[in-house]
Amino acid sequence: MGMCSPLALPSVLNADEYRQVYNQYLGELNGGSLASGNTSTDWLKEVTRKAISHNTSIGISAGSENSTYYLSLSNLKQESYIIGNDFERSSARLNFLYNAQESISFGTNISASFTNNNALNAQSIYQSAVLRSPIEPIFDEDGSYHYNSIRMNDSNPIQVANDDINTLKDTRIIGNIFGEIKPFSWLTFKTELGVDILSSESYSRQMKRDWLTGGSARQTNTSNRKLVINNTLTGAKVIGDHTINGVIGQSFETSRENRVSISGSNFSSDNVISISSAKSSKVNQAIVSKWAVFSTFIRMNYQYLGKYMAGVTYRLDGSSRFNKNSRYIGFPSFSLGWRASEENFLIDSEVINDLKLRGSIGFTGTDGSGGYYGNQGVYEIVNAGGGDTYKYGGNDVYYLTKANNPNLKWEKTKSYDIGFDAEIFNHRIKVNFDYYYKKIENMITSVNIPAYRGFTSISRNFGDMQNSGFELQIYSENIKKEFLWTTNLNLARNTNEVLRLNISDSANEANGSSIYVEGKDAPQFYLYDWRGVDAMTGNPIWSNADGSEVQTPPHSDSDNKKAFGSYFPEIYGGLTNNFNYKGFELSSFFAFSYGGHMLNGTKAQLMNYFTNDRNNLHTDILNNWKISGHQTDVPKLINGSVEVRNVGGSKSVTDYTSGLNSSRFLEDNSYLRLKTLTFSYSISGSLLKRIKVRRLRVYAQATNLFTITKYSGVDPEVSAFGSQAVMGGYDLLTMPQVRSYQLGVNIGL
Amino acid sequence: MKKIFIIPVLFLLMTFQSCDSELDIAPENVLIEDKVFEEAGSAELAMAGLYHKLIEANGSNWGLAYSIGDITTDIMDLPASNSNMIYVTGNIPLDNELSKQAWVNFYSVINVANVFIARVPNIAKYDESTKEKHIGEAKFIRAYSYLRLLQLFGNGALTGNMDGMCVPLQLDPYDGLNIDNYIPRNTNGKVYAQIISDLNDAVELLPIEHESYQFSVARATKDAAYALLARIYLYKKEYSKVISMTDKVIDAGNHELTDLGLVYREVGDSQFGAFTKEHIWSLELFGNGGNWQFGSNELMSYENLSINTEFMKEYSDGDSRKDYLIYKVEGKEFYRTKKYSEPDKHDNVTILRYSEVLLNKAEALAISGVNKKSVDLINDVRERAGLSGEDLYMIEDFTSKEQLLKAIWQERKLEFACEGMERYDLIRTNRSLLDPNIPSNRLVLPIPQSEVIITEGVLKQNVGYL
């Protein structure tokens, strides 16, 4: 069992500070102020908690002469550190293998899991708690939830956490049956039939609010049935000094998904869950979608004297989702290896115990259409959101959703890899090293085109790019006596470079703040150059394209944007140390990253006091420039980059200081973090026998204990868009990871 | 034992054979261009898509492309804090939403219209009369889209500057991009000429009516093409052509002034949304029924912003247009238009009405001097609004043609309030918008700055925004 809490929380203003800053701002703007009051709410404190988790699992494996089996059961209950949100999963697995005769065997693997995810609102609750004004109360005087009247369709995060429902219940059964025949001792035929059945049910409900009479709900039931057939023929034969082995195989996978989505609104009471009792309800979607994939592959490996190795693989994939004319795509790869330590000049070496050099070349590619109809123009019935379709005069309409794109060429990738595996000093140091180089030609990406052509962006072969880098792993047994100390170090570095661009720089400004530039790594942050705050005037200083420094916003000319490097770190890796003494073990794992960048959108949002929403702000805002000579990085509240216009009787404000398109919020996110620290004790021999247990271990573990970083956000490891490579390096009010403490017992029977 | 070896090999071969046909799973809801235009049924859905996209281009999803015609005039009353005040003051940033939304969507419509015009003659296998109808509708829609772009972006287009920069004339469908072939902005004169040429073709190709009365208004007809031509000639100040185009519509006799209550029905009326003989062309949404999800106008402003109470005083007592136009929002000091009041936002978007044809003719005649016919035409419109006696004009009321023109312009304002017209009437008659300080070269929007950037300056920004 364990306990967890957020790593850290953004440092936001308390009610007094909030009033002070906004009154100062509104006073300078138009002599206004906030309505007086003394409400004070710490929203982050209200929505977070110390969360508890339990994890129980049991595994039994056993076997007889002809059969082996393995059974495991597990249950995980995990609370989120956001109140009212939790997650539970139970699963069971059974593996069984039976050897009927020497040449025939068969078996089955079955697993079932039940998931109840009730933590889907956590991210949105977190975000609204960070931004919510601390002078808003949780409840009105009559005890009902309070809504902020300035905001359109406001939701109270406490109500969302406690009352609203957003759950996903999954039931999944994966099973397969396989049989193996060995017609000859060197040949094995294996056939396998697998099913994967997933049934999931999601229900989300917004309870009634002052702007949402009776609340609204949506329920989506999905059932997905997948069937897989795999056949492989494996042969291995030694003829004198030559060893040959090969596999020929094929697989066929087909999937059918049935999705029904219904929604309803205006329930008679918040206690009524069923959509059938909503006053208005409808079917949004009832769709069956199917796809199938067929692949076949052949692999041959050859070895001579255990010293020289060569291999070739060819794989052919066909998919129902591909254009019929290029439905099958096949690519080869080749590899060579040399075990140098078997050669005469090394075989007796005291230092080098094992050394293998290897290299490979592979080819892949994609036609980029990703669709059944290739690059032809496609018309679609358009979903209007909520599964309904657009209509004109009561009829469905076709929209041209994908342009005819006849010039699109295949994107081709060549990959080279060389490396070595070595064991030295009596096998006490093991080293694995890989260097790779990958060149992508005619890389396909979506680029902007002039909108008068009817589309704003289109897939194009935008250029060539290369990725290269290395991965190094060193494992060392530093002390190997009764006291054992081992170290494992991983290092990796990846550099990429845009070699050639078919399109102009300006056409590829991906999302307004990143860009591809020939000769540089991609994607480059593409931002206006913020140079701090003038201590004399309190205005922001910007650097223009021509290098001149100005105190007015450079935003009217996008030529003033500059490339600020990519988010990729120079080098990253991990270091594990294990100390072992008489059953006691201390293990630590550090992760680190050096030279990467992050656009701190959380801070940018918390530095924006201009919107009518009057969001809460970062405590750094308190350092705003006050008086001539004041050295600070926060400009005065109304400064040269905040345009105030008199419109009618009031003021209209345009702010250029808090956007994500300036380098103000671009930060180095290098870090060193103690990811896990574990202390354990394994009870030894004689005691175990007495209690008839094979293994007994008690442990205490802590995760994310400390981090050393200059990054000013809460967590330098977050990525707002997940693992999407083009969109790395964004922190947009992304939930920080947890710091957790766990206690546990492992028992092996 | 050797025979066992054959079984797996056979098995492999057999499955390979059978799997290829298993991969023939075409996606549902999707068709390729060649197939869409082969059959009349699917081509009709693509045509419906064009009309629907025009609703989007005019500003569904809270856009302003239609309602800017009212909010930049004294018909609407924007709170000073409203973010759309930039359009009222002319202090419009290059990357504003309205420019982008209108430009992107109207050109998206134009692209599909180009597909119809280019592909239907070559691919379509259906009957000739349907083919003609489709090409006619596509040309009509292309002309209307270029007119809207000209109204919004054509520098001096409404004040007679035929050499001013308008928009690039893209007349071929998208078929791959050649960056050396970017089209620069054409002049207002060229764009007008293209619009008129398309409409002249459309007049020949379009039917007088479609399968139902509702569709005859929801889709383009001969009368719609004539009525649109009349509006364009009025903008171009070619008054004799305005008269001949309006006469075509009047003489055809398909349209008339109907009871105002039928033109703008009350919410809750069982016939709400049904067209009358007054309507010549509207974008139809009511027939969709159901809830919001089937497409809605959500035009910015009309359901969110107040009508200017000073403007309301311009209606005479007893002018029923005031009742049909305006209602007071319950419990608030807000007045809104009944023209856009349906809770599910299914009000049809009015584009061409018969009263415009009459007032266009009245104005064209008045250019030659005070005349009885013009006065009669204004009175027709006023009488329909329930006015009589003192409230009707007499020819003696006008001592100069300027007076008469002013009366016609005022009548247009009262008649077409909240129909996205007033802004362009003010500009073309050299009267000032709500904010009199906007420089004349800012009476157009900036073109989206991204177009200037992507074409590397082939498309140039409107001079007022340099």
mmCIF file of C-alpha atoms in Angstrom, chain A residues 202-467:
data_model
loop_
_atom_site.group_PDB
_atom_site.id
_atom_site.type_symbol
_atom_site.label_atom_id
_atom_site.label_comp_id
_atom_site.label_asym_id
_atom_site.label_seq_id
_atom_site.Cartn_x
_atom_site.Cartn_y
_atom_site.Cartn_z
ATOM 1 C CA SER A 202 -18.341 5.413 -20.416
ATOM 2 C CA TYR A 203 -20.724 7.728 -18.660
ATOM 3 C CA SER A 204 -20.220 11.390 -18.048
ATOM 4 C CA ARG A 205 -22.622 13.649 -16.271
ATOM 5 C CA GLN A 206 -22.723 17.307 -15.462
ATOM 6 C CA MET A 207 -25.073 17.858 -12.594
ATOM 7 C CA LYS A 208 -27.469 20.767 -12.745
ATOM 8 C CA ARG A 209 -26.012 24.259 -12.601
ATOM 9 C CA ASP A 210 -27.649 27.641 -12.792
ATOM 10 C CA TRP A 211 -27.045 27.639 -16.555
ATOM 11 C CA LEU A 212 -27.755 23.958 -17.115
ATOM 12 C CA THR A 213 -31.268 23.036 -16.121
ATOM 13 C CA GLY A 214 -31.443 19.473 -14.866
ATOM 14 C CA GLY A 215 -27.885 18.655 -15.948
ATOM 15 C CA SER A 216 -26.737 16.698 -18.960
ATOM 16 C CA ALA A 217 -25.236 13.266 -19.540
ATOM 17 C CA ARG A 218 -23.649 11.188 -22.238
ATOM 18 C CA GLN A 219 -23.126 7.458 -22.344
ATOM 19 C CA THR A 220 -21.036 5.559 -24.857
ATOM 20 C CA ASN A 221 -20.957 1.789 -25.044
ATOM 21 C CA THR A 222 -18.276 0.234 -27.176
ATOM 22 C CA SER A 223 -17.674 -3.361 -27.915
ATOM 23 C CA ASN A 224 -14.682 -4.400 -29.895
ATOM 24 C CA ARG A 225 -13.920 -7.887 -31.119
ATOM 25 C CA LYS A 226 -10.529 -8.713 -32.540
ATOM 26 C CA LEU A 227 -9.463 -11.991 -34.009
ATOM 27 C CA VAL A 228 -5.851 -12.900 -34.756
ATOM 28 C CA ILE A 229 -4.474 -15.915 -36.573
ATOM 29 C CA ASN A 230 -0.716 -16.463 -36.577
ATOM 30 C CA ASN A 231 1.159 -19.227 -38.322
ATOM 31 C CA THR A 232 4.917 -19.626 -38.236
ATOM 32 C CA LEU A 233 7.294 -22.200 -39.547
ATOM 33 C CA THR A 234 10.662 -22.148 -37.797
ATOM 34 C CA GLY A 235 13.664 -24.132 -38.862
ATOM 35 C CA ALA A 236 17.129 -24.387 -37.342
ATOM 36 C CA LYS A 237 19.874 -26.632 -38.635
ATOM 37 C CA VAL A 238 23.576 -27.050 -37.971
ATOM 38 C CA ILE A 239 25.617 -28.378 -40.861
ATOM 39 C CA GLY A 240 29.239 -28.655 -39.880
ATOM 40 C CA ASP A 241 30.500 -25.176 -39.011
ATOM 41 C CA HIS A 242 27.447 -23.531 -40.502
ATOM 42 C CA THR A 243 24.328 -22.760 -38.535
ATOM 43 C CA ILE A 244 21.210 -21.688 -40.402
ATOM 44 C CA ASN A 245 17.905 -20.765 -38.910
ATOM 45 C CA GLY A 246 14.901 -19.220 -40.509
ATOM 46 C CA VAL A 247 11.294 -18.281 -39.891
ATOM 47 C CA ILE A 248 8.498 -17.896 -42.351
ATOM 48 C CA GLY A 249 5.263 -16.687 -40.973
ATOM 49 C CA GLN A 250 2.060 -14.845 -41.487
ATOM 50 C CA SER A 251 -0.592 -13.205 -39.427
ATOM 51 C CA PHE A 252 -4.093 -12.026 -40.064
ATOM 52 C CA GLU A 253 -5.908 -9.647 -37.764
ATOM 53 C CA THR A 254 -9.441 -8.398 -38.073
ATOM 54 C CA SER A 255 -11.382 -6.035 -35.889
ATOM 55 C CA ARG A 256 -15.001 -5.050 -35.553
ATOM 56 C CA GLU A 257 -16.042 -2.224 -33.305
ATOM 57 C CA ASN A 258 -19.593 -1.337 -32.454
ATOM 58 C CA ARG A 259 -20.121 2.018 -30.819
ATOM 59 C CA VAL A 260 -23.389 3.411 -29.565
ATOM 60 C CA SER A 261 -23.533 6.777 -27.963
ATOM 61 C CA ILE A 262 -26.565 8.385 -26.377
ATOM 62 C CA SER A 263 -27.046 11.595 -24.505
ATOM 63 C CA GLY A 264 -29.691 13.295 -22.488
ATOM 64 C CA SER A 265 -30.372 16.505 -20.695
ATOM 65 C CA ASN A 266 -32.720 17.935 -18.129
ATOM 66 C CA PHE A 267 -32.989 15.227 -15.482
ATOM 67 C CA SER A 268 -35.657 15.472 -12.828
ATOM 68 C CA SER A 269 -33.040 15.016 -10.132
ATOM 69 C CA ASP A 270 -29.263 14.684 -9.814
ATOM 70 C CA ASN A 271 -29.852 11.250 -8.331
ATOM 71 C CA VAL A 272 -31.330 9.907 -11.527
ATOM 72 C CA ILE A 273 -28.536 8.359 -13.566
ATOM 73 C CA SER A 274 -30.275 6.542 -16.391
ATOM 74 C CA ILE A 275 -30.462 8.575 -19.597
ATOM 75 C CA SER A 276 -33.817 7.025 -20.398
ATOM 76 C CA SER A 277 -35.296 9.170 -17.648
ATOM 77 C CA ALA A 278 -33.888 12.445 -18.978
ATOM 78 C CA LYS A 279 -36.558 14.828 -20.215
ATOM 79 C CA SER A 280 -34.820 15.063 -23.556
ATOM 80 C CA SER A 281 -32.613 12.324 -24.916
ATOM 81 C CA LYS A 282 -31.272 11.174 -28.221
ATOM 82 C CA VAL A 283 -29.008 8.720 -29.965
ATOM 83 C CA ASN A 284 -25.849 10.456 -31.123
ATOM 84 C CA GLN A 285 -24.046 7.695 -32.836
ATOM 85 C CA ALA A 286 -24.463 4.074 -33.754
ATOM 86 C CA ILE A 287 -21.521 3.007 -35.828
ATOM 87 C CA VAL A 288 -19.858 -0.233 -36.731
ATOM 88 C CA SER A 289 -16.302 0.067 -37.994
ATOM 89 C CA LYS A 290 -14.131 -2.707 -39.322
ATOM 90 C CA TRP A 291 -10.566 -3.159 -40.436
ATOM 91 C CA ALA A 292 -8.220 -6.017 -41.265
ATOM 92 C CA VAL A 293 -4.456 -6.394 -41.531
ATOM 93 C CA PHE A 294 -2.547 -9.171 -43.180
ATOM 94 C CA SER A 295 1.209 -9.599 -42.894
ATOM 95 C CA THR A 296 3.711 -12.151 -43.919
ATOM 96 C CA PHE A 297 7.426 -12.231 -43.186
ATOM 97 C CA ILE A 298 10.525 -14.256 -43.736
ATOM 98 C CA ARG A 299 13.735 -14.114 -41.731
ATOM 99 C CA MET A 300 16.994 -16.003 -42.379
ATOM 100 C CA ASN A 301 20.004 -16.013 -40.081
ATOM 101 C CA TYR A 302 23.348 -17.558 -40.811
ATOM 102 C CA GLN A 303 26.322 -18.193 -38.500
ATOM 103 C CA TYR A 304 29.763 -19.495 -39.228
ATOM 104 C CA LEU A 305 31.883 -20.925 -36.427
ATOM 105 C CA GLY A 306 29.868 -18.847 -33.959
ATOM 106 C CA LYS A 307 32.018 -15.891 -35.063
ATOM 107 C CA TYR A 308 30.456 -14.475 -38.198
ATOM 108 C CA MET A 309 26.758 -13.739 -38.443
ATOM 109 C CA ALA A 310 24.506 -12.470 -41.178
ATOM 110 C CA GLY A 311 20.761 -12.019 -41.383
ATOM 111 C CA VAL A 312 18.078 -10.856 -43.706
ATOM 112 C CA THR A 313 14.436 -10.091 -43.002
ATOM 113 C CA TYR A 314 11.620 -9.235 -45.343
ATOM 114 C CA ARG A 315 8.191 -8.246 -44.181
ATOM 115 C CA LEU A 316 5.079 -7.562 -46.243
ATOM 116 C CA ASP A 317 2.072 -5.823 -44.715
ATOM 117 C CA GLY A 318 -1.346 -5.384 -46.253
ATOM 118 C CA SER A 319 -4.068 -3.314 -44.654
ATOM 119 C CA SER A 320 -7.708 -2.642 -45.424
ATOM 120 C CA ARG A 321 -6.994 0.934 -44.448
ATOM 121 C CA PHE A 322 -4.540 1.435 -47.283
ATOM 122 C CA ASN A 323 -5.269 2.542 -50.788
ATOM 123 C CA LYS A 324 -6.077 -0.516 -52.868
ATOM 124 C CA ASN A 325 -3.328 0.213 -55.389
ATOM 125 C CA SER A 326 -0.620 0.282 -52.765
ATOM 126 C CA ARG A 327 -2.210 -1.999 -50.235
ATOM 127 C CA TYR A 328 0.840 -4.211 -49.740
ATOM 128 C CA ILE A 329 4.000 -2.629 -48.478
ATOM 129 C CA GLY A 330 7.161 -4.656 -48.097
ATOM 130 C CA PHE A 331 10.532 -3.623 -46.759
ATOM 131 C CA PRO A 332 13.794 -5.509 -46.227
ATOM 132 C CA SER A 333 16.482 -5.225 -43.592
ATOM 133 C CA PHE A 334 19.965 -6.731 -43.337
ATOM 134 C CA SER A 335 22.346 -7.339 -40.470
ATOM 135 C CA LEU A 336 25.941 -8.454 -39.922
ATOM 136 C CA GLY A 337 27.728 -9.466 -36.741
ATOM 137 C CA TRP A 338 31.223 -10.434 -35.655
ATOM 138 C CA ARG A 339 32.082 -12.010 -32.322
ATOM 139 C CA ALA A 340 35.667 -10.735 -32.104
ATOM 140 C CA SER A 341 36.266 -12.388 -28.737
ATOM 141 C CA GLU A 342 36.185 -15.784 -30.446
ATOM 142 C CA GLU A 343 39.119 -14.856 -32.681
ATOM 143 C CA ASN A 344 42.545 -16.209 -31.792
ATOM 144 C CA PHE A 345 43.957 -12.848 -30.857
ATOM 145 C CA LEU A 346 41.333 -12.278 -28.182
ATOM 146 C CA ILE A 347 40.250 -15.685 -27.075
ATOM 147 C CA ASP A 348 42.798 -15.836 -24.274
ATOM 148 C CA SER A 349 42.466 -12.215 -23.235
ATOM 149 C CA GLU A 350 42.253 -11.678 -19.487
ATOM 150 C CA VAL A 351 40.654 -8.276 -19.898
ATOM 151 C CA ILE A 352 38.111 -8.816 -22.647
ATOM 152 C CA ASN A 353 35.822 -11.723 -21.886
ATOM 153 C CA ASP A 354 33.294 -11.139 -24.622
ATOM 154 C CA LEU A 355 33.128 -8.734 -27.545
ATOM 155 C CA LYS A 356 30.569 -8.647 -30.287
ATOM 156 C CA LEU A 357 30.379 -6.057 -33.045
ATOM 157 C CA ARG A 358 27.175 -5.646 -35.024
ATOM 158 C CA GLY A 359 25.625 -3.528 -37.693
ATOM 159 C CA SER A 360 22.356 -3.344 -39.604
ATOM 160 C CA ILE A 361 20.591 -1.499 -42.382
ATOM 161 C CA GLY A 362 16.813 -1.215 -42.675
ATOM 162 C CA PHE A 363 14.372 0.397 -45.047
ATOM 163 C CA THR A 364 10.833 1.558 -44.358
ATOM 164 C CA GLY A 365 8.390 3.962 -45.901
ATOM 165 C CA THR A 366 4.895 5.341 -45.919
ATOM 166 C CA ASP A 367 2.658 6.799 -48.601
ATOM 167 C CA GLY A 368 1.279 9.271 -46.087
ATOM 168 C CA SER A 369 -2.297 8.958 -47.223
ATOM 169 C CA GLY A 370 -3.258 6.846 -44.255
ATOM 170 C CA GLY A 371 -6.494 6.095 -46.009
ATOM 171 C CA TYR A 372 -8.324 3.612 -48.165
ATOM 172 C CA TYR A 373 -8.590 6.097 -50.991
ATOM 173 C CA GLY A 374 -4.942 7.083 -51.167
ATOM 174 C CA ASN A 375 -4.360 10.665 -52.130
ATOM 175 C CA GLN A 376 -7.613 11.198 -53.981
ATOM 176 C CA GLY A 377 -10.004 13.939 -52.914
ATOM 177 C CA VAL A 378 -12.453 12.637 -50.350
ATOM 178 C CA TYR A 379 -15.993 13.752 -49.528
ATOM 179 C CA GLU A 380 -17.505 12.933 -46.191
ATOM 180 C CA ILE A 381 -20.753 13.272 -44.346
ATOM 181 C CA VAL A 382 -19.739 15.631 -41.595
ATOM 182 C CA ASN A 383 -20.134 15.067 -37.907
ATOM 183 C CA ALA A 384 -21.465 18.174 -36.283
ATOM 184 C CA GLY A 385 -20.123 17.139 -32.894
ATOM 185 C CA GLY A 386 -21.952 14.782 -30.618
ATOM 186 C CA GLY A 387 -22.135 12.250 -33.423
ATOM 187 C CA ASP A 388 -24.793 14.139 -35.366
ATOM 188 C CA THR A 389 -24.328 15.077 -38.970
ATOM 189 C CA TYR A 390 -24.651 18.435 -40.694
ATOM 190 C CA LYS A 391 -27.851 18.886 -42.647
ATOM 191 C CA TYR A 392 -29.116 21.321 -45.236
ATOM 192 C CA GLY A 393 -32.814 21.430 -45.832
ATOM 193 C CA GLY A 394 -33.140 18.269 -43.803
ATOM 194 C CA ASN A 395 -30.663 16.255 -45.884
ATOM 195 C CA ASP A 396 -27.161 15.096 -45.062
ATOM 196 C CA VAL A 397 -24.389 17.065 -46.709
ATOM 197 C CA TYR A 398 -21.041 16.068 -48.170
ATOM 198 C CA TYR A 399 -18.019 18.208 -47.374
ATOM 199 C CA LEU A 400 -14.749 17.975 -49.246
ATOM 200 C CA THR A 401 -12.576 16.965 -46.291
ATOM 201 C CA LYS A 402 -9.381 15.932 -48.031
ATOM 202 C CA ALA A 403 -7.982 17.550 -51.136
ATOM 203 C CA ASN A 404 -6.947 15.730 -54.220
ATOM 204 C CA ASN A 405 -3.210 15.509 -53.642
ATOM 205 C CA PRO A 406 -1.651 13.826 -56.679
ATOM 206 C CA ASN A 407 1.876 15.147 -56.121
ATOM 207 C CA LEU A 408 2.425 13.414 -52.803
ATOM 208 C CA LYS A 409 5.411 11.058 -52.971
ATOM 209 C CA TRP A 410 6.363 8.230 -50.636
ATOM 210 C CA GLU A 411 8.255 9.097 -47.497
ATOM 211 C CA LYS A 412 11.297 6.814 -47.240
ATOM 212 C CA THR A 413 13.451 6.038 -44.244
ATOM 213 C CA LYS A 414 16.877 4.443 -44.229
ATOM 214 C CA SER A 415 18.242 3.377 -40.859
ATOM 215 C CA TYR A 416 21.801 2.377 -40.050
ATOM 216 C CA ASP A 417 22.845 0.996 -36.712
ATOM 217 C CA ILE A 418 26.262 -0.073 -35.463
ATOM 218 C CA GLY A 419 27.158 -1.151 -31.997
ATOM 219 C CA PHE A 420 29.012 -3.502 -29.728
ATOM 220 C CA ASP A 421 28.405 -5.591 -26.623
ATOM 221 C CA ALA A 422 31.400 -6.204 -24.408
ATOM 222 C CA GLU A 423 32.124 -7.870 -21.099
ATOM 223 C CA ILE A 424 35.412 -7.034 -19.449
ATOM 224 C CA PHE A 425 37.327 -7.622 -16.218
ATOM 225 C CA ASN A 426 35.994 -11.044 -15.405
ATOM 226 C CA HIS A 427 32.495 -10.219 -16.608
ATOM 227 C CA ARG A 428 32.246 -7.539 -13.936
ATOM 228 C CA ILE A 429 31.725 -4.703 -16.389
ATOM 229 C CA LYS A 430 29.239 -5.029 -19.210
ATOM 230 C CA VAL A 431 28.967 -2.398 -21.898
ATOM 231 C CA ASN A 432 26.381 -2.052 -24.654
ATOM 232 C CA PHE A 433 26.770 0.707 -27.160
ATOM 233 C CA ASP A 434 24.682 1.616 -30.174
ATOM 234 C CA TYR A 435 25.061 4.404 -32.653
ATOM 235 C CA TYR A 436 22.256 5.008 -35.105
ATOM 236 C CA TYR A 437 21.702 7.185 -38.101
ATOM 237 C CA LYS A 438 18.314 7.508 -39.689
ATOM 238 C CA LYS A 439 17.621 9.497 -42.794
ATOM 239 C CA ILE A 440 14.071 10.346 -43.786
ATOM 240 C CA GLU A 441 13.583 11.504 -47.356
ATOM 241 C CA ASN A 442 10.529 13.368 -48.584
ATOM 242 C CA MET A 443 9.170 13.462 -45.076
ATOM 243 C CA ILE A 444 5.433 13.945 -45.104
ATOM 244 C CA THR A 445 3.909 16.514 -42.858
ATOM 245 C CA SER A 446 0.964 18.805 -42.875
ATOM 246 C CA VAL A 447 2.020 22.288 -44.000
ATOM 247 C CA ASN A 448 0.162 25.541 -44.400
ATOM 248 C CA ILE A 449 -0.830 26.613 -47.882
ATOM 249 C CA PRO A 450 -2.519 29.837 -48.976
ATOM 250 C CA ALA A 451 -6.139 29.509 -47.883
ATOM 251 C CA TYR A 452 -7.440 30.906 -51.167
ATOM 252 C CA ARG A 453 -6.709 27.479 -52.607
ATOM 253 C CA GLY A 454 -9.564 26.123 -50.531
ATOM 254 C CA PHE A 455 -7.539 24.503 -47.747
ATOM 255 C CA THR A 456 -5.396 25.969 -45.013
ATOM 256 C CA SER A 457 -3.019 23.047 -44.767
ATOM 257 C CA ILE A 458 -2.226 19.967 -46.724
ATOM 258 C CA SER A 459 0.094 16.954 -46.516
ATOM 259 C CA ARG A 460 3.280 17.653 -48.402
ATOM 260 C CA ASN A 461 6.730 16.133 -48.817
ATOM 261 C CA PHE A 462 8.319 18.915 -46.887
ATOM 262 C CA GLY A 463 11.943 17.855 -46.984
ATOM 263 C CA ASP A 464 14.641 15.556 -45.700
ATOM 264 C CA MET A 465 15.582 15.063 -42.098
ATOM 265 C CA GLN A 466 18.143 13.030 -40.248
ATOM 266 C CA ASN A 467 18.199 11.653 -36.736
#
